[in-house]
């Protein structure tokens, strides 16, 4: 069984980005996105659009870390010297050596840059090489073409679609696409491929 230390102040970084643990006072750092870019959460199950929703978003993420269910990060873009968004590990199953990577969002000016690839590289490297997880899973709204394309571009394999499996924030039901990367795939060729996409 893998030992995942939820109490550790985990910082992942390279020349392009730093991921550090999300804190309660990060509300101020993320508020401009919540107020000015509410459509960032169009496909999200949990919205951070607006001041009240952002407070709930952060509080829930920190509570789930305390409950040893999730480990949320805030993303700092080193090239722009700005906070860019948030991401997290969740559904962390140490017995089965699997986890999910998601709740990822970035402000619009950071989308389409190499920021996401750098974040994913650091997170996958930590999961597979530092903690020896065997599988990292990704999920998205089946209609979220941008997110699905981004996941496939980092080497994810599409596994299928869970039909009507969760309730959306608007009360409707969502079909969720499931993708994954396995440890042997990461070590085999995905790490090198993704690393090459991070530079430049």
CSV table of C-alpha atoms in Angstrom, one decimal:
chain,number,residue,atom,x,y,z
A,1,UNK,CA,0.0,0.0,0.0
A,2,UNK,CA,1.3,3.5,-0.9
A,3,UNK,CA,1.9,6.0,1.8
A,4,UNK,CA,0.4,9.4,0.7
A,5,UNK,CA,1.2,12.1,3.3
A,6,UNK,CA,-1.7,14.4,3.3
A,7,UNK,CA,-0.1,16.6,6.0
A,8,UNK,CA,3.1,17.2,4.0
A,9,UNK,CA,3.5,20.6,2.4
A,10,UNK,CA,4.1,19.3,-1.1
A,11,UNK,CA,5.6,21.7,-3.6
A,12,UNK,CA,6.2,20.6,-7.2
A,13,UNK,CA,8.0,23.0,-9.5
A,14,UNK,CA,10.3,23.4,-12.5
A,15,UNK,CA,11.4,26.5,-14.5
A,16,UNK,CA,7.9,27.2,-15.8
A,17,UNK,CA,5.5,26.5,-12.9
A,18,UNK,CA,5.1,25.9,-9.2
A,19,UNK,CA,2.3,23.9,-7.7
A,20,UNK,CA,2.0,24.4,-3.9
A,21,UNK,CA,-0.8,23.4,-1.5
A,22,UNK,CA,-4.0,25.4,-1.7
A,23,UNK,CA,-4.6,27.5,1.3
A,24,UNK,CA,-7.6,29.4,2.7
A,25,UNK,CA,-6.0,32.7,2.0
A,26,UNK,CA,-5.7,31.8,-1.7
A,27,UNK,CA,-9.2,33.2,-2.0
A,28,UNK,CA,-7.7,36.6,-2.9
A,29,UNK,CA,-5.3,35.1,-5.4
A,30,UNK,CA,-8.1,33.3,-7.3
A,31,UNK,CA,-10.9,35.8,-6.9
A,32,UNK,CA,-10.2,37.7,-10.2
A,33,UNK,CA,-10.9,34.4,-12.1
A,34,UNK,CA,-14.1,33.7,-10.2
A,35,UNK,CA,-15.5,37.2,-10.8
A,36,UNK,CA,-14.3,37.9,-14.3
A,37,UNK,CA,-14.1,34.5,-16.0
A,38,UNK,CA,-17.1,32.6,-14.6
A,39,UNK,CA,-17.5,30.5,-17.8
A,40,UNK,CA,-14.2,28.6,-16.8
A,41,UNK,CA,-16.5,26.2,-14.9
A,42,UNK,CA,-19.0,25.6,-17.7
A,43,UNK,CA,-18.4,21.9,-17.6
A,44,UNK,CA,-17.3,21.5,-14.0
A,45,UNK,CA,-19.3,19.6,-11.4
A,46,UNK,CA,-18.2,22.1,-8.7
A,47,UNK,CA,-18.2,25.7,-9.8
A,48,UNK,CA,-16.0,28.4,-8.4
A,49,UNK,CA,-17.7,31.2,-10.3
A,50,UNK,CA,-18.5,34.2,-8.1
A,51,UNK,CA,-17.3,35.1,-4.6
A,52,UNK,CA,-19.5,32.8,-2.7
A,53,UNK,CA,-18.9,29.8,-4.9
A,54,UNK,CA,-15.1,30.3,-4.7
A,55,UNK,CA,-15.2,30.4,-0.9
A,56,UNK,CA,-17.1,27.1,-1.0
A,57,UNK,CA,-14.8,25.6,-3.6
A,58,UNK,CA,-11.7,26.3,-1.5
A,59,UNK,CA,-13.3,25.3,1.8
A,60,UNK,CA,-14.5,22.0,0.3
A,61,UNK,CA,-11.1,21.2,-1.2
A,62,UNK,CA,-9.3,21.9,2.1
A,63,UNK,CA,-11.9,19.8,4.0
A,64,UNK,CA,-11.4,16.9,1.6
A,65,UNK,CA,-7.6,17.2,2.2
A,66,UNK,CA,-8.2,17.0,5.9
A,67,UNK,CA,-10.4,13.9,5.3
A,68,UNK,CA,-7.5,12.4,3.3
A,69,UNK,CA,-9.5,12.3,0.1
A,70,UNK,CA,-7.9,15.0,-2.0
A,71,UNK,CA,-4.7,17.1,-2.3
A,72,UNK,CA,-5.4,20.5,-4.0
A,73,UNK,CA,-2.8,22.8,-5.4
A,74,UNK,CA,-2.7,26.4,-6.5
A,75,UNK,CA,-0.8,27.0,-9.8
A,76,UNK,CA,1.8,29.8,-10.1
A,77,UNK,CA,3.0,30.6,-13.6
A,78,UNK,CA,6.7,31.5,-13.2
A,79,UNK,CA,7.0,33.0,-16.7
A,80,UNK,CA,4.2,35.5,-16.1
A,81,UNK,CA,4.7,35.8,-12.3
A,82,UNK,CA,1.0,35.3,-11.8
A,83,UNK,CA,-1.4,32.8,-10.2
A,84,UNK,CA,-2.9,30.9,-13.0
A,85,UNK,CA,-5.5,28.4,-11.6
A,86,UNK,CA,-5.8,25.3,-9.6
A,87,UNK,CA,-5.6,21.5,-9.9
A,88,UNK,CA,-5.6,18.5,-7.5
A,89,UNK,CA,-5.2,14.8,-6.8
A,90,UNK,CA,-8.4,13.2,-5.8
A,91,UNK,CA,-10.0,9.7,-5.3
A,92,UNK,CA,-6.7,8.7,-3.9
A,93,UNK,CA,-6.8,4.9,-3.3
A,94,UNK,CA,-3.5,4.0,-1.7
A,95,UNK,CA,-4.5,0.3,-1.3
A,96,UNK,CA,-5.1,-0.1,-5.1
A,97,UNK,CA,-2.3,2.3,-6.0
A,98,UNK,CA,-4.5,4.5,-8.1
A,99,UNK,CA,-5.7,8.1,-8.0
A,100,UNK,CA,-7.4,10.7,-10.2
A,101,UNK,CA,-6.0,14.0,-11.4
A,102,UNK,CA,-8.5,16.7,-12.1
A,103,UNK,CA,-10.5,19.8,-10.9
A,104,UNK,CA,-8.0,21.5,-13.2
A,105,UNK,CA,-8.7,25.0,-14.5
A,106,UNK,CA,-6.6,27.9,-15.7
A,107,UNK,CA,-7.4,31.5,-16.4
A,108,UNK,CA,-8.0,32.2,-20.1
A,109,UNK,CA,-4.6,33.9,-20.7
A,110,UNK,CA,-2.9,30.7,-19.6
A,111,UNK,CA,-4.9,28.3,-21.8
A,112,UNK,CA,-3.2,27.1,-24.9
A,113,UNK,CA,0.2,27.7,-23.4
A,114,UNK,CA,2.6,25.1,-22.1
A,115,UNK,CA,1.5,25.7,-18.6
A,116,UNK,CA,-0.9,22.7,-18.4
A,117,UNK,CA,1.7,20.3,-19.9
A,118,UNK,CA,4.2,21.5,-17.3
A,119,UNK,CA,1.7,21.0,-14.5
A,120,UNK,CA,0.7,17.5,-15.7
A,121,UNK,CA,4.4,16.5,-16.1
A,122,UNK,CA,5.1,17.4,-12.5
A,123,UNK,CA,2.0,15.7,-11.1
A,124,UNK,CA,2.5,12.5,-13.1
A,125,UNK,CA,6.2,12.4,-12.2
A,126,UNK,CA,5.3,12.7,-8.6
A,127,UNK,CA,2.5,10.1,-8.7
A,128,UNK,CA,4.4,7.5,-10.7
A,129,UNK,CA,8.0,8.0,-9.7
A,130,UNK,CA,7.9,9.4,-6.2
A,131,UNK,CA,4.9,7.5,-4.9
A,132,UNK,CA,4.8,4.5,-7.2
A,133,UNK,CA,1.1,4.7,-8.2
A,134,UNK,CA,0.3,2.3,-10.9
A,135,UNK,CA,-2.6,4.2,-12.6
A,136,UNK,CA,-3.7,7.9,-12.9
A,137,UNK,CA,-7.2,8.4,-14.1
A,138,UNK,CA,-8.8,11.5,-15.7
A,139,UNK,CA,-12.4,12.3,-16.3
A,140,UNK,CA,-14.3,15.0,-18.1
A,141,UNK,CA,-17.7,16.0,-19.4
A,142,UNK,CA,-18.1,14.1,-22.6
A,143,UNK,CA,-19.1,17.4,-24.3
A,144,UNK,CA,-15.9,19.2,-23.1
A,145,UNK,CA,-13.9,18.8,-26.3
A,146,UNK,CA,-11.2,21.2,-25.3
A,147,UNK,CA,-10.4,19.3,-22.1
A,148,UNK,CA,-10.6,15.9,-23.8
A,149,UNK,CA,-8.1,17.1,-26.5
A,150,UNK,CA,-5.8,18.4,-23.8
A,151,UNK,CA,-5.8,15.0,-22.0
A,152,UNK,CA,-5.1,13.1,-25.1
A,153,UNK,CA,-2.3,15.4,-26.0
A,154,UNK,CA,-0.4,14.4,-22.8
A,155,UNK,CA,-0.7,10.7,-23.7
A,156,UNK,CA,-3.9,9.6,-22.0
A,157,UNK,CA,-5.7,6.6,-23.4
A,158,UNK,CA,-9.5,6.8,-23.7
A,159,UNK,CA,-11.2,4.0,-21.9
A,160,UNK,CA,-14.9,4.7,-22.4
A,161,UNK,CA,-17.9,6.7,-21.3
A,162,UNK,CA,-19.8,6.5,-18.1
A,163,UNK,CA,-23.4,7.3,-19.1
A,164,UNK,CA,-25.5,9.6,-16.9
A,165,UNK,CA,-23.1,8.9,-14.0
A,166,UNK,CA,-23.1,12.3,-12.1
A,167,UNK,CA,-25.3,15.3,-11.5
A,168,UNK,CA,-24.2,18.5,-13.1
A,169,UNK,CA,-24.2,21.9,-11.3
A,170,UNK,CA,-27.3,22.9,-13.3
A,171,UNK,CA,-29.2,19.8,-12.1
A,172,UNK,CA,-28.9,17.8,-15.3
A,173,UNK,CA,-26.9,14.6,-15.7
A,174,UNK,CA,-23.5,14.2,-17.2
A,175,UNK,CA,-21.9,11.6,-19.4
A,176,UNK,CA,-18.3,11.3,-18.3
A,177,UNK,CA,-15.4,10.2,-20.5
A,178,UNK,CA,-12.7,8.2,-18.7
A,179,UNK,CA,-9.1,8.3,-19.7
A,180,UNK,CA,-5.9,7.0,-18.0
A,181,UNK,CA,-2.1,6.7,-18.0
A,182,UNK,CA,-0.5,3.6,-16.5
A,183,UNK,CA,2.9,3.6,-14.8
A,184,UNK,CA,4.6,1.5,-17.5
A,185,UNK,CA,3.3,3.8,-20.2
A,186,UNK,CA,4.7,6.8,-18.3
A,187,UNK,CA,8.1,5.3,-17.9
A,188,UNK,CA,8.0,3.7,-21.4
A,189,UNK,CA,7.4,6.8,-23.6
A,190,UNK,CA,4.9,9.3,-22.3
A,191,UNK,CA,7.4,11.0,-19.9
A,192,UNK,CA,9.8,11.7,-22.7
A,193,UNK,CA,7.1,12.8,-25.1
A,194,UNK,CA,5.4,15.1,-22.5
A,195,UNK,CA,8.8,16.5,-21.4
A,196,UNK,CA,9.6,17.5,-25.0
A,197,UNK,CA,6.2,19.4,-25.2
A,198,UNK,CA,7.0,21.3,-22.0
A,199,UNK,CA,10.0,23.1,-23.3
A,200,UNK,CA,10.2,26.1,-25.6
